[in-house]
């Protein structure tokens, strides 16, 4: 919901960092490094080392922003965009797994509910991206995204803020996970509705009368 504003705020520092890395590292290398650092949060969370886990999570997010910025200074590729989005979804789910491992009795149900909700936001995002590419629908929010970006209440910034909150107040994980999961469900419903309406209005997409 607020990605369009936070995206603009972080561009200046990311641009400076990216310029200094041109010719020294590739965007795909940054993507893989960020993913591996992010995965460190799983064992850290399982051991209930929440602040080190938060550092790993934040490092992942910084590198996730940096790889795309660097790609625009070199040569963006479909392969790089594909790798980035796949590893992002795996990372987001891995953090929730870490909290389930930290305290299965208290966190497992909330973690399962949130992963269910993540399936809705992720599938609606990717399904619409496929159709938008097929019909050459222009991106309406972020020119730098590798895929058409269909927004909602629970986007990248909100997810990061949620991860910060559950690392700072891990005893509240279940409550926060159910709340954020509900926001994800609302996002899924709005994406499915908005995506269906958008696609059904394209030429030749109206249903024939019975």
mmCIF file of C-alpha atoms in Angstrom:
data_model
loop_
_atom_site.group_PDB
_atom_site.id
_atom_site.type_symbol
_atom_site.label_atom_id
_atom_site.label_comp_id
_atom_site.label_asym_id
_atom_site.label_seq_id
_atom_site.Cartn_x
_atom_site.Cartn_y
_atom_site.Cartn_z
ATOM 1 C CA UNK A 1 0.000 0.000 0.000
ATOM 2 C CA UNK A 2 2.863 2.398 0.730
ATOM 3 C CA UNK A 3 5.460 0.839 -1.581
ATOM 4 C CA UNK A 4 5.104 3.646 -4.122
ATOM 5 C CA UNK A 5 6.394 6.133 -1.531
ATOM 6 C CA UNK A 6 9.044 4.012 0.178
ATOM 7 C CA UNK A 7 10.347 2.931 -3.227
ATOM 8 C CA UNK A 8 11.103 6.575 -4.049
ATOM 9 C CA UNK A 9 12.791 7.208 -0.677
ATOM 10 C CA UNK A 10 15.320 4.385 -0.995
ATOM 11 C CA UNK A 11 16.305 5.012 -4.607
ATOM 12 C CA UNK A 12 18.989 7.641 -3.887
ATOM 13 C CA UNK A 13 21.110 5.479 -1.538
ATOM 14 C CA UNK A 14 20.563 2.389 -3.688
ATOM 15 C CA UNK A 15 21.699 4.286 -6.777
ATOM 16 C CA UNK A 16 24.886 5.394 -5.027
ATOM 17 C CA UNK A 17 25.668 1.862 -3.892
ATOM 18 C CA UNK A 18 24.845 0.366 -7.275
ATOM 19 C CA UNK A 19 27.119 2.781 -9.139
ATOM 20 C CA UNK A 20 30.028 1.763 -6.910
ATOM 21 C CA UNK A 21 29.415 -1.922 -7.690
ATOM 22 C CA UNK A 22 29.242 -1.705 -11.487
ATOM 23 C CA UNK A 23 31.838 -4.059 -12.937
ATOM 24 C CA UNK A 24 32.653 -5.614 -9.555
ATOM 25 C CA UNK A 25 29.653 -7.879 -9.000
ATOM 26 C CA UNK A 26 26.639 -8.991 -11.045
ATOM 27 C CA UNK A 27 22.977 -8.475 -10.086
ATOM 28 C CA UNK A 28 22.438 -12.240 -9.952
ATOM 29 C CA UNK A 29 25.331 -12.620 -7.531
ATOM 30 C CA UNK A 30 23.728 -10.025 -5.261
ATOM 31 C CA UNK A 31 20.409 -11.864 -5.524
ATOM 32 C CA UNK A 32 21.963 -15.160 -4.479
ATOM 33 C CA UNK A 33 24.027 -13.569 -1.699
ATOM 34 C CA UNK A 34 20.970 -11.814 -0.301
ATOM 35 C CA UNK A 35 18.968 -15.032 -0.414
ATOM 36 C CA UNK A 36 21.620 -17.034 1.444
ATOM 37 C CA UNK A 37 21.982 -14.318 4.079
ATOM 38 C CA UNK A 38 18.209 -14.214 4.450
ATOM 39 C CA UNK A 39 18.052 -17.980 4.965
ATOM 40 C CA UNK A 40 20.357 -17.596 7.953
ATOM 41 C CA UNK A 41 17.341 -16.145 9.745
ATOM 42 C CA UNK A 42 15.736 -19.612 9.901
ATOM 43 C CA UNK A 43 18.263 -21.266 12.257
ATOM 44 C CA UNK A 44 18.685 -17.984 14.136
ATOM 45 C CA UNK A 45 14.932 -17.786 14.738
ATOM 46 C CA UNK A 46 14.787 -21.475 15.663
ATOM 47 C CA UNK A 47 17.370 -20.723 18.363
ATOM 48 C CA UNK A 48 15.351 -17.637 19.362
ATOM 49 C CA UNK A 49 18.177 -15.266 18.464
ATOM 50 C CA UNK A 50 15.753 -12.650 17.217
ATOM 51 C CA UNK A 51 17.980 -9.601 16.803
ATOM 52 C CA UNK A 52 20.646 -11.449 14.761
ATOM 53 C CA UNK A 53 17.755 -12.884 12.712
ATOM 54 C CA UNK A 54 16.420 -9.364 12.135
ATOM 55 C CA UNK A 55 19.853 -8.259 10.908
ATOM 56 C CA UNK A 56 19.834 -11.144 8.415
ATOM 57 C CA UNK A 57 16.325 -10.203 7.290
ATOM 58 C CA UNK A 58 17.200 -6.527 6.826
ATOM 59 C CA UNK A 59 20.391 -7.442 4.952
ATOM 60 C CA UNK A 60 18.341 -9.592 2.608
ATOM 61 C CA UNK A 61 15.974 -6.721 1.896
ATOM 62 C CA UNK A 62 18.801 -4.271 1.224
ATOM 63 C CA UNK A 63 20.461 -6.650 -1.235
ATOM 64 C CA UNK A 64 17.087 -7.372 -2.816
ATOM 65 C CA UNK A 65 16.695 -3.693 -3.607
ATOM 66 C CA UNK A 66 20.301 -3.324 -4.666
ATOM 67 C CA UNK A 67 20.299 -6.147 -7.206
ATOM 68 C CA UNK A 68 17.503 -4.578 -9.224
ATOM 69 C CA UNK A 69 19.127 -1.147 -9.109
ATOM 70 C CA UNK A 70 22.453 -2.589 -10.254
ATOM 71 C CA UNK A 71 20.691 -4.428 -13.075
ATOM 72 C CA UNK A 72 19.387 -1.125 -14.421
ATOM 73 C CA UNK A 73 22.958 0.191 -14.553
ATOM 74 C CA UNK A 74 24.113 -2.881 -16.445
ATOM 75 C CA UNK A 75 21.663 -5.075 -18.340
ATOM 76 C CA UNK A 76 18.363 -6.282 -16.813
ATOM 77 C CA UNK A 77 17.509 -9.824 -17.875
ATOM 78 C CA UNK A 78 14.392 -11.962 -17.685
ATOM 79 C CA UNK A 79 16.472 -14.699 -16.067
ATOM 80 C CA UNK A 80 17.554 -12.312 -13.312
ATOM 81 C CA UNK A 81 14.009 -11.118 -12.739
ATOM 82 C CA UNK A 82 12.779 -14.709 -12.561
ATOM 83 C CA UNK A 83 15.482 -15.659 -10.059
ATOM 84 C CA UNK A 84 14.759 -12.609 -7.928
ATOM 85 C CA UNK A 85 11.020 -13.186 -7.608
ATOM 86 C CA UNK A 86 11.389 -16.931 -6.927
ATOM 87 C CA UNK A 87 13.932 -16.432 -4.148
ATOM 88 C CA UNK A 88 11.886 -13.599 -2.642
ATOM 89 C CA UNK A 89 8.859 -15.843 -2.155
ATOM 90 C CA UNK A 90 10.978 -18.628 -0.686
ATOM 91 C CA UNK A 91 12.632 -16.160 1.710
ATOM 92 C CA UNK A 92 9.320 -14.718 2.916
ATOM 93 C CA UNK A 93 8.018 -18.206 3.716
ATOM 94 C CA UNK A 94 11.300 -19.281 5.326
ATOM 95 C CA UNK A 95 11.093 -16.517 7.950
ATOM 96 C CA UNK A 96 7.666 -17.732 9.039
ATOM 97 C CA UNK A 97 9.005 -21.287 9.217
ATOM 98 C CA UNK A 98 11.715 -19.990 11.551
ATOM 99 C CA UNK A 99 9.121 -18.659 13.976
ATOM 100 C CA UNK A 100 7.230 -21.943 13.880
ATOM 101 C CA UNK A 101 10.445 -23.768 14.769
ATOM 102 C CA UNK A 102 11.187 -21.322 17.594
ATOM 103 C CA UNK A 103 8.026 -22.220 19.489
ATOM 104 C CA UNK A 104 5.903 -24.868 17.732
ATOM 105 C CA UNK A 105 3.275 -25.087 20.464
ATOM 106 C CA UNK A 106 2.602 -21.358 20.441
ATOM 107 C CA UNK A 107 3.417 -20.339 16.873
ATOM 108 C CA UNK A 108 2.660 -23.269 14.547
ATOM 109 C CA UNK A 109 -1.048 -22.563 13.959
ATOM 110 C CA UNK A 110 -0.510 -18.858 13.318
ATOM 111 C CA UNK A 111 2.440 -19.668 11.032
ATOM 112 C CA UNK A 112 0.330 -22.148 9.034
ATOM 113 C CA UNK A 113 -2.470 -19.580 8.686
ATOM 114 C CA UNK A 114 -0.042 -16.899 7.512
ATOM 115 C CA UNK A 115 1.590 -19.210 4.965
ATOM 116 C CA UNK A 116 -1.897 -20.010 3.646
ATOM 117 C CA UNK A 117 -2.507 -16.275 3.267
ATOM 118 C CA UNK A 118 0.871 -15.816 1.571
ATOM 119 C CA UNK A 119 -0.224 -18.388 -1.021
ATOM 120 C CA UNK A 120 -3.128 -16.120 -1.890
ATOM 121 C CA UNK A 121 -1.080 -12.954 -2.274
ATOM 122 C CA UNK A 122 1.667 -14.748 -4.165
ATOM 123 C CA UNK A 123 -0.571 -16.671 -6.564
ATOM 124 C CA UNK A 124 -2.746 -13.648 -7.381
ATOM 125 C CA UNK A 125 0.393 -11.570 -7.998
ATOM 126 C CA UNK A 126 2.018 -14.105 -10.309
ATOM 127 C CA UNK A 127 -1.158 -15.170 -12.134
ATOM 128 C CA UNK A 128 -1.954 -11.590 -13.059
ATOM 129 C CA UNK A 129 1.662 -10.968 -14.077
ATOM 130 C CA UNK A 130 1.402 -13.826 -16.582
ATOM 131 C CA UNK A 131 -1.815 -12.473 -18.077
ATOM 132 C CA UNK A 132 -0.526 -8.901 -18.118
ATOM 133 C CA UNK A 133 2.536 -10.015 -20.063
ATOM 134 C CA UNK A 134 0.395 -12.017 -22.480
ATOM 135 C CA UNK A 135 -1.826 -9.033 -23.220
ATOM 136 C CA UNK A 136 1.013 -6.490 -23.033
ATOM 137 C CA UNK A 137 -0.641 -4.505 -20.261
ATOM 138 C CA UNK A 138 1.700 -1.702 -19.247
ATOM 139 C CA UNK A 139 3.006 -1.535 -15.702
ATOM 140 C CA UNK A 140 1.046 1.072 -13.809
ATOM 141 C CA UNK A 141 3.060 1.451 -10.621
ATOM 142 C CA UNK A 142 6.779 0.707 -10.771
ATOM 143 C CA UNK A 143 8.745 0.859 -14.012
ATOM 144 C CA UNK A 144 11.637 -0.964 -12.326
ATOM 145 C CA UNK A 145 9.678 -4.128 -11.534
ATOM 146 C CA UNK A 146 10.475 -7.200 -13.632
ATOM 147 C CA UNK A 147 6.826 -8.238 -13.529
ATOM 148 C CA UNK A 148 3.604 -6.303 -13.746
ATOM 149 C CA UNK A 149 2.925 -5.176 -10.187
ATOM 150 C CA UNK A 150 -0.639 -5.526 -8.899
ATOM 151 C CA UNK A 151 -0.746 -3.836 -5.509
ATOM 152 C CA UNK A 152 -2.741 -4.296 -2.326
ATOM 153 C CA UNK A 153 -2.780 -3.583 1.397
ATOM 154 C CA UNK A 154 0.020 -6.025 2.254
ATOM 155 C CA UNK A 155 2.944 -5.267 -0.040
ATOM 156 C CA UNK A 156 6.707 -5.317 0.416
ATOM 157 C CA UNK A 157 7.005 -2.437 2.891
ATOM 158 C CA UNK A 158 4.190 -3.705 5.091
ATOM 159 C CA UNK A 159 5.694 -7.189 5.073
ATOM 160 C CA UNK A 160 9.080 -5.834 6.134
ATOM 161 C CA UNK A 161 7.501 -3.801 8.945
ATOM 162 C CA UNK A 162 5.675 -6.937 10.070
ATOM 163 C CA UNK A 163 8.936 -8.900 10.136
ATOM 164 C CA UNK A 164 10.602 -6.155 12.170
ATOM 165 C CA UNK A 165 7.701 -6.220 14.638
ATOM 166 C CA UNK A 166 7.723 -9.993 15.160
ATOM 167 C CA UNK A 167 11.498 -9.972 15.687
ATOM 168 C CA UNK A 168 11.265 -7.169 18.247
ATOM 169 C CA UNK A 169 8.220 -8.659 19.987
ATOM 170 C CA UNK A 170 8.445 -12.412 19.261
ATOM 171 C CA UNK A 171 6.073 -13.240 22.125
ATOM 172 C CA UNK A 172 3.362 -11.497 20.090
ATOM 173 C CA UNK A 173 4.005 -13.515 16.946
ATOM 174 C CA UNK A 174 0.680 -15.349 16.927
ATOM 175 C CA UNK A 175 -1.407 -12.212 17.377
ATOM 176 C CA UNK A 176 0.558 -10.234 14.808
ATOM 177 C CA UNK A 177 0.559 -13.148 12.345
ATOM 178 C CA UNK A 178 -3.225 -13.492 12.465
ATOM 179 C CA UNK A 179 -3.640 -9.737 11.970
ATOM 180 C CA UNK A 180 -1.192 -9.579 9.085
ATOM 181 C CA UNK A 181 -2.702 -12.730 7.594
ATOM 182 C CA UNK A 182 -6.091 -11.037 7.551
ATOM 183 C CA UNK A 183 -4.563 -8.090 5.677
ATOM 184 C CA UNK A 184 -3.070 -10.562 3.200
ATOM 185 C CA UNK A 185 -6.507 -12.109 2.646
ATOM 186 C CA UNK A 186 -7.961 -8.676 1.925
ATOM 187 C CA UNK A 187 -5.091 -8.035 -0.479
ATOM 188 C CA UNK A 188 -5.782 -11.339 -2.225
ATOM 189 C CA UNK A 189 -9.469 -10.542 -2.624
ATOM 190 C CA UNK A 190 -8.765 -7.078 -4.037
ATOM 191 C CA UNK A 191 -6.147 -8.471 -6.429
ATOM 192 C CA UNK A 192 -8.419 -11.254 -7.663
ATOM 193 C CA UNK A 193 -11.319 -8.836 -8.098
ATOM 194 C CA UNK A 194 -9.217 -6.107 -9.690
ATOM 195 C CA UNK A 195 -7.294 -8.508 -11.899
ATOM 196 C CA UNK A 196 -10.444 -10.265 -13.081
ATOM 197 C CA UNK A 197 -12.166 -6.957 -13.847
ATOM 198 C CA UNK A 198 -9.135 -5.668 -15.734
ATOM 199 C CA UNK A 199 -8.735 -8.803 -17.831
ATOM 200 C CA UNK A 200 -12.455 -9.268 -18.490
ATOM 201 C CA UNK A 201 -12.589 -5.788 -20.065
ATOM 202 C CA UNK A 202 -9.956 -6.618 -22.656
ATOM 203 C CA UNK A 203 -11.173 -7.062 -26.242
ATOM 204 C CA UNK A 204 -12.539 -10.536 -26.859
ATOM 205 C CA UNK A 205 -12.639 -11.449 -23.164
ATOM 206 C CA UNK A 206 -16.341 -10.934 -22.432
ATOM 207 C CA UNK A 207 -18.312 -14.083 -21.742
ATOM 208 C CA UNK A 208 -20.839 -15.197 -24.346
ATOM 209 C CA UNK A 209 -24.489 -15.182 -23.181
ATOM 210 C CA UNK A 210 -25.950 -18.597 -22.372
#
